PDB file of C-alpha atoms in Angstrom:
ATOM      1  CA  MET W   1      -2.206 149.851-146.164  1.00 45.00           C
ATOM      2  CA  LEU W   2      -3.879 152.363-147.720  1.00 53.00           C
ATOM      3  CA  VAL W   3      -2.951 155.316-145.170  1.00 63.00           C
ATOM      4  CA  ASN W   4      -0.338 157.405-146.680  1.00 70.00           C
ATOM      5  CA  LYS W   5       1.996 159.272-144.316  1.00 79.00           C
ATOM      6  CA  GLU W   6       0.934 162.683-145.639  1.00 85.00           C
ATOM      7  CA  PHE W   7      -2.866 161.892-144.745  1.00 86.00           C
ATOM      8  CA  SER W   8      -1.547 160.803-141.490  1.00 87.00           C
ATOM      9  CA  ILE W   9       0.054 164.153-141.316  1.00 91.00           C
ATOM     10  CA  GLN W  10      -2.335 166.483-141.979  1.00 94.00           C
ATOM     11  CA  LEU W  11      -4.704 164.589-139.311  1.00 94.00           C
ATOM     12  CA  THR W  12      -2.100 164.974-136.456  1.00 95.00           C
ATOM     13  CA  THR W  13      -2.016 168.929-138.266  1.00 95.00           C
ATOM     14  CA  ASN W  14      -5.727 169.139-137.804  1.00 96.00           C
ATOM     15  CA  LEU W  15      -5.839 167.343-134.143  1.00 97.00           C
ATOM     16  CA  TYR W  16      -3.662 170.247-133.045  1.00 96.00           C
ATOM     17  CA  ARG W  17      -5.007 173.082-135.006  1.00 96.00           C
ATOM     18  CA  LEU W  18      -8.474 172.384-133.283  1.00 96.00           C
ATOM     19  CA  THR W  19      -7.280 171.795-129.865  1.00 96.00           C
ATOM     20  CA  LEU W  20      -5.695 175.428-130.190  1.00 95.00           C
ATOM     21  CA  PHE W  21      -8.688 176.933-129.482  1.00 94.00           C
ATOM     22  CA  PHE W  22      -9.323 175.362-126.279  1.00 96.00           C
ATOM     23  CA  PRO W  23      -7.834 177.021-122.467  1.00 95.00           C
ATOM     24  CA  LYS W  24      -3.791 177.265-122.250  1.00 94.00           C
ATOM     25  CA  LYS W  25      -4.275 174.859-119.142  1.00 94.00           C
ATOM     26  CA  GLU W  26      -7.019 172.632-120.042  1.00 95.00           C
ATOM     27  CA  PRO W  27      -6.012 168.667-119.823  1.00 96.00           C
ATOM     28  CA  LEU W  28      -7.716 167.844-122.603  1.00 96.00           C
ATOM     29  CA  ARG W  29      -5.849 169.552-125.078  1.00 96.00           C
ATOM     30  CA  TYR W  30      -2.264 167.749-124.566  1.00 97.00           C
ATOM     31  CA  LYS W  31      -3.840 164.258-123.867  1.00 97.00           C
ATOM     32  CA  MET W  32      -6.276 164.650-127.316  1.00 97.00           C
ATOM     33  CA  ARG W  33      -2.641 165.960-128.829  1.00 97.00           C
ATOM     34  CA  GLU W  34      -0.448 163.270-127.112  1.00 96.00           C
ATOM     35  CA  LEU W  35      -3.019 160.331-127.715  1.00 95.00           C
ATOM     36  CA  ALA W  36      -2.865 161.731-131.892  1.00 95.00           C
ATOM     37  CA  ASP W  37       1.261 161.733-131.679  1.00 94.00           C
ATOM     38  CA  ASP W  38       1.051 157.681-130.320  1.00 90.00           C
ATOM     39  CA  ILE W  39      -1.556 157.091-133.454  1.00 89.00           C
ATOM     40  CA  LEU W  40       0.605 159.254-135.762  1.00 89.00           C
ATOM     41  CA  VAL W  41       3.649 157.226-134.752  1.00 87.00           C
ATOM     42  CA  VAL W  42       1.790 154.057-135.028  1.00 82.00           C
ATOM     43  CA  LEU W  43       0.587 155.185-138.594  1.00 82.00           C
ATOM     44  CA  ILE W  44       4.299 156.003-139.706  1.00 82.00           C
ATOM     45  CA  ARG W  45       5.951 152.379-138.712  1.00 78.00           C
ATOM     46  CA  SER W  46       6.843 150.457-141.711  1.00 58.00           C
ATOM     47  CA  ASN W  47       4.481 148.242-140.784  1.00 62.00           C
ATOM     48  CA  PRO W  48       1.376 149.594-139.180  1.00 62.00           C
ATOM     49  CA  LYS W  49      -0.972 147.682-137.542  1.00 65.00           C
ATOM     50  CA  LEU W  50      -4.511 148.042-134.875  1.00 65.00           C
ATOM     51  CA  ALA W  51      -3.078 146.418-132.141  1.00 68.00           C
ATOM     52  CA  PRO W  52      -5.278 145.892-128.824  1.00 68.00           C
ATOM     53  CA  GLU W  53      -3.012 149.137-127.018  1.00 70.00           C
ATOM     54  CA  ASN W  54      -3.801 151.509-130.310  1.00 79.00           C
ATOM     55  CA  GLU W  55      -8.001 150.480-130.567  1.00 84.00           C
ATOM     56  CA  LYS W  56      -7.657 151.160-127.418  1.00 90.00           C
ATOM     57  CA  ASP W  57      -6.188 154.990-128.040  1.00 91.00           C
ATOM     58  CA  PHE W  58      -8.992 155.594-130.838  1.00 92.00           C
ATOM     59  CA  GLU W  59     -11.229 154.635-128.187  1.00 94.00           C
ATOM     60  CA  VAL W  60     -10.111 157.328-125.486  1.00 95.00           C
ATOM     61  CA  LEU W  61      -9.572 159.793-128.103  1.00 96.00           C
ATOM     62  CA  ASN W  62     -12.932 159.624-129.418  1.00 95.00           C
ATOM     63  CA  SER W  63     -14.588 160.097-126.060  1.00 96.00           C
ATOM     64  CA  PHE W  64     -12.222 162.918-125.636  1.00 96.00           C
ATOM     65  CA  PHE W  65     -13.938 164.283-128.714  1.00 96.00           C
ATOM     66  CA  GLU W  66     -16.929 163.594-127.187  1.00 96.00           C
ATOM     67  CA  VAL W  67     -16.109 166.008-124.327  1.00 96.00           C
ATOM     68  CA  ALA W  68     -14.758 168.669-126.500  1.00 95.00           C
ATOM     69  CA  LYS W  69     -18.474 168.623-128.272  1.00 95.00           C
ATOM     70  CA  ILE W  70     -19.599 169.092-125.184  1.00 94.00           C
ATOM     71  CA  GLN W  71     -17.235 172.404-123.523  1.00 94.00           C
ATOM     72  CA  ASN W  72     -18.345 174.945-126.475  1.00 91.00           C
ATOM     73  CA  TRP W  73     -14.646 175.887-126.677  1.00 94.00           C
ATOM     74  CA  VAL W  74     -14.860 175.203-130.214  1.00 94.00           C
ATOM     75  CA  ASN W  75     -17.660 174.605-133.197  1.00 94.00           C
ATOM     76  CA  PRO W  76     -18.742 171.478-132.746  1.00 93.00           C
ATOM     77  CA  TYR W  77     -18.979 170.531-136.310  1.00 94.00           C
ATOM     78  CA  ASP W  78     -14.945 170.823-136.515  1.00 94.00           C
ATOM     79  CA  VAL W  79     -14.823 168.544-133.982  1.00 95.00           C
ATOM     80  CA  LEU W  80     -17.595 165.789-135.367  1.00 95.00           C
ATOM     81  CA  TYR W  81     -14.719 166.338-138.809  1.00 96.00           C
ATOM     82  CA  VAL W  82     -11.747 165.299-137.207  1.00 96.00           C
ATOM     83  CA  GLN W  83     -13.585 163.088-135.125  1.00 96.00           C
ATOM     84  CA  GLN W  84     -15.073 161.338-137.831  1.00 95.00           C
ATOM     85  CA  GLU W  85     -11.429 161.165-139.646  1.00 94.00           C
ATOM     86  CA  TYR W  86     -10.292 159.557-137.194  1.00 93.00           C
ATOM     87  CA  SER W  87     -13.084 157.190-136.653  1.00 93.00           C
ATOM     88  CA  LYS W  88     -12.495 156.016-140.622  1.00 90.00           C
ATOM     89  CA  LEU W  89      -8.866 155.680-140.201  1.00 87.00           C
ATOM     90  CA  LYS W  90      -9.580 152.983-137.471  1.00 87.00           C
ATOM     91  CA  GLN W  91     -11.685 151.304-139.519  1.00 87.00           C
ATOM     92  CA  GLU W  92      -9.055 151.594-142.548  1.00 83.00           C
ATOM     93  CA  LEU W  93      -6.571 149.920-140.398  1.00 79.00           C
ATOM     94  CA  LYS W  94      -9.238 146.830-138.829  1.00 81.00           C
ATOM     95  CA  ASN W  95     -10.205 146.691-142.410  1.00 80.00           C
ATOM     96  CA  SER W  96      -6.326 145.675-143.012  1.00 74.00           C
ATOM     97  CA  GLU W  97      -5.716 143.740-140.452  1.00 71.00           C
ATOM     98  CA  LEU W  98      -8.776 141.197-141.182  1.00 69.00           C
ATOM     99  CA  GLN W  99      -7.488 141.511-144.096  1.00 70.00           C
ATOM    100  CA  LYS W 100      -3.688 140.176-143.454  1.00 67.00           C
ATOM    101  CA  LYS W 101      -6.473 136.989-141.255  1.00 67.00           C
ATOM    102  CA  SER W 102      -8.985 136.119-143.521  1.00 64.00           C
ATOM    103  CA  GLY W 103      -8.793 133.809-146.544  1.00 50.00           C
ATOM    104  CA  THR W 104      -7.584 135.102-150.505  1.00 44.00           C
ATOM    105  CA  LEU W 105      -8.638 136.825-153.272  1.00 44.00           C
ATOM    106  CA  GLU W 106      -7.634 135.433-156.338  1.00 41.00           C
ATOM    107  CA  ARG W 107      -6.299 138.173-159.360  1.00 46.00           C
ATOM    108  CA  GLY W 108      -4.656 137.259-162.338  1.00 41.00           C
ATOM    109  CA  PHE W 109      -2.130 138.699-164.080  1.00 42.00           C
ATOM    110  CA  SER W 110       0.748 138.251-166.295  1.00 40.00           C
ATOM    111  CA  VAL W 111       3.882 136.560-167.084  1.00 42.00           C
ATOM    112  CA  SER W 112       5.358 135.760-170.273  1.00 44.00           C
ATOM    113  CA  GLY W 113       2.033 135.353-171.656  1.00 46.00           C
ATOM    114  CA  LYS W 114       0.472 132.832-169.082  1.00 46.00           C
ATOM    115  CA  ASN W 115      -2.255 133.576-166.415  1.00 47.00           C
ATOM    116  CA  HIS W 116      -0.692 133.016-163.058  1.00 44.00           C
ATOM    117  CA  GLN W 117      -2.818 133.233-159.764  1.00 47.00           C
ATOM    118  CA  GLU W 118      -1.825 135.928-156.661  1.00 46.00           C
ATOM    119  CA  THR W 119      -2.748 135.649-153.225  1.00 46.00           C
ATOM    120  CA  LEU W 120      -4.493 138.851-152.189  1.00 44.00           C
ATOM    121  CA  PRO W 121      -6.991 139.289-148.837  1.00 46.00           C
ATOM    122  CA  ARG W 122     -10.669 138.236-149.231  1.00 56.00           C
ATOM    123  CA  VAL W 123     -11.834 141.213-147.324  1.00 65.00           C
ATOM    124  CA  ILE W 124     -11.513 144.937-150.136  1.00 69.00           C
ATOM    125  CA  SER W 125     -13.030 147.998-149.564  1.00 75.00           C
ATOM    126  CA  LYS W 126     -15.069 149.847-151.881  1.00 77.00           C
ATOM    127  CA  ARG W 127     -12.671 152.438-152.800  1.00 80.00           C
ATOM    128  CA  GLN W 128     -10.368 148.771-153.552  1.00 77.00           C
ATOM    129  CA  LYS W 129     -13.759 147.633-155.838  1.00 78.00           C
ATOM    130  CA  LYS W 130     -13.700 151.058-157.782  1.00 80.00           C
ATOM    131  CA  ILE W 131      -9.764 150.901-158.386  1.00 80.00           C
ATOM    132  CA  LEU W 132      -9.929 146.879-159.224  1.00 79.00           C
ATOM    133  CA  GLN W 133     -12.607 147.833-161.674  1.00 80.00           C
ATOM    134  CA  ALA W 134     -10.819 150.703-163.703  1.00 79.00           C
ATOM    135  CA  LEU W 135      -7.761 148.340-164.055  1.00 80.00           C
ATOM    136  CA  LYS W 136      -9.838 145.864-165.566  1.00 79.00           C
ATOM    137  CA  GLU W 137     -11.859 148.171-167.904  1.00 77.00           C
ATOM    138  CA  ILE W 138      -8.138 149.816-168.441  1.00 77.00           C
ATOM    139  CA  ASP W 139      -6.920 146.346-169.296  1.00 73.00           C
ATOM    140  CA  THR W 140      -9.744 145.436-171.725  1.00 74.00           C
ATOM    141  CA  LEU W 141      -9.312 148.780-172.851  1.00 72.00           C
ATOM    142  CA  HIS W 142      -6.053 147.556-173.932  1.00 68.00           C
ATOM    143  CA  ASP W 143      -6.460 144.197-175.213  1.00 61.00           C
TER     144      ASP W 143
END
């Protein structure tokens, strides 16, 4: 999975900072934090995945972001930024699950001078494509 521990913690911290500006007794403040904590737990596990209950957490949190934008407790663009980061995170989790379930992509690597094939998930993100392209370019430079 491409999501790292530091990113997950920073995203949760950003949500906490954002909700600091909500009224102190506002239930939305605490519910959003609770959902962010639940999502963080999933991401920190050694084998995170987007289970149906986790997907629901993302959907509920997204709805809470919409409510928060309307309330004008904070700048709507700040809310939108954190909301988009959680949406990207959800999509990345979904993509990693699709990669595990879908077919394979072959990648050659050299072991004792012979070309072997390793199976990888077929669906790869734009970022992964860029990384693979960079690795291929580096490999051709070293040949």
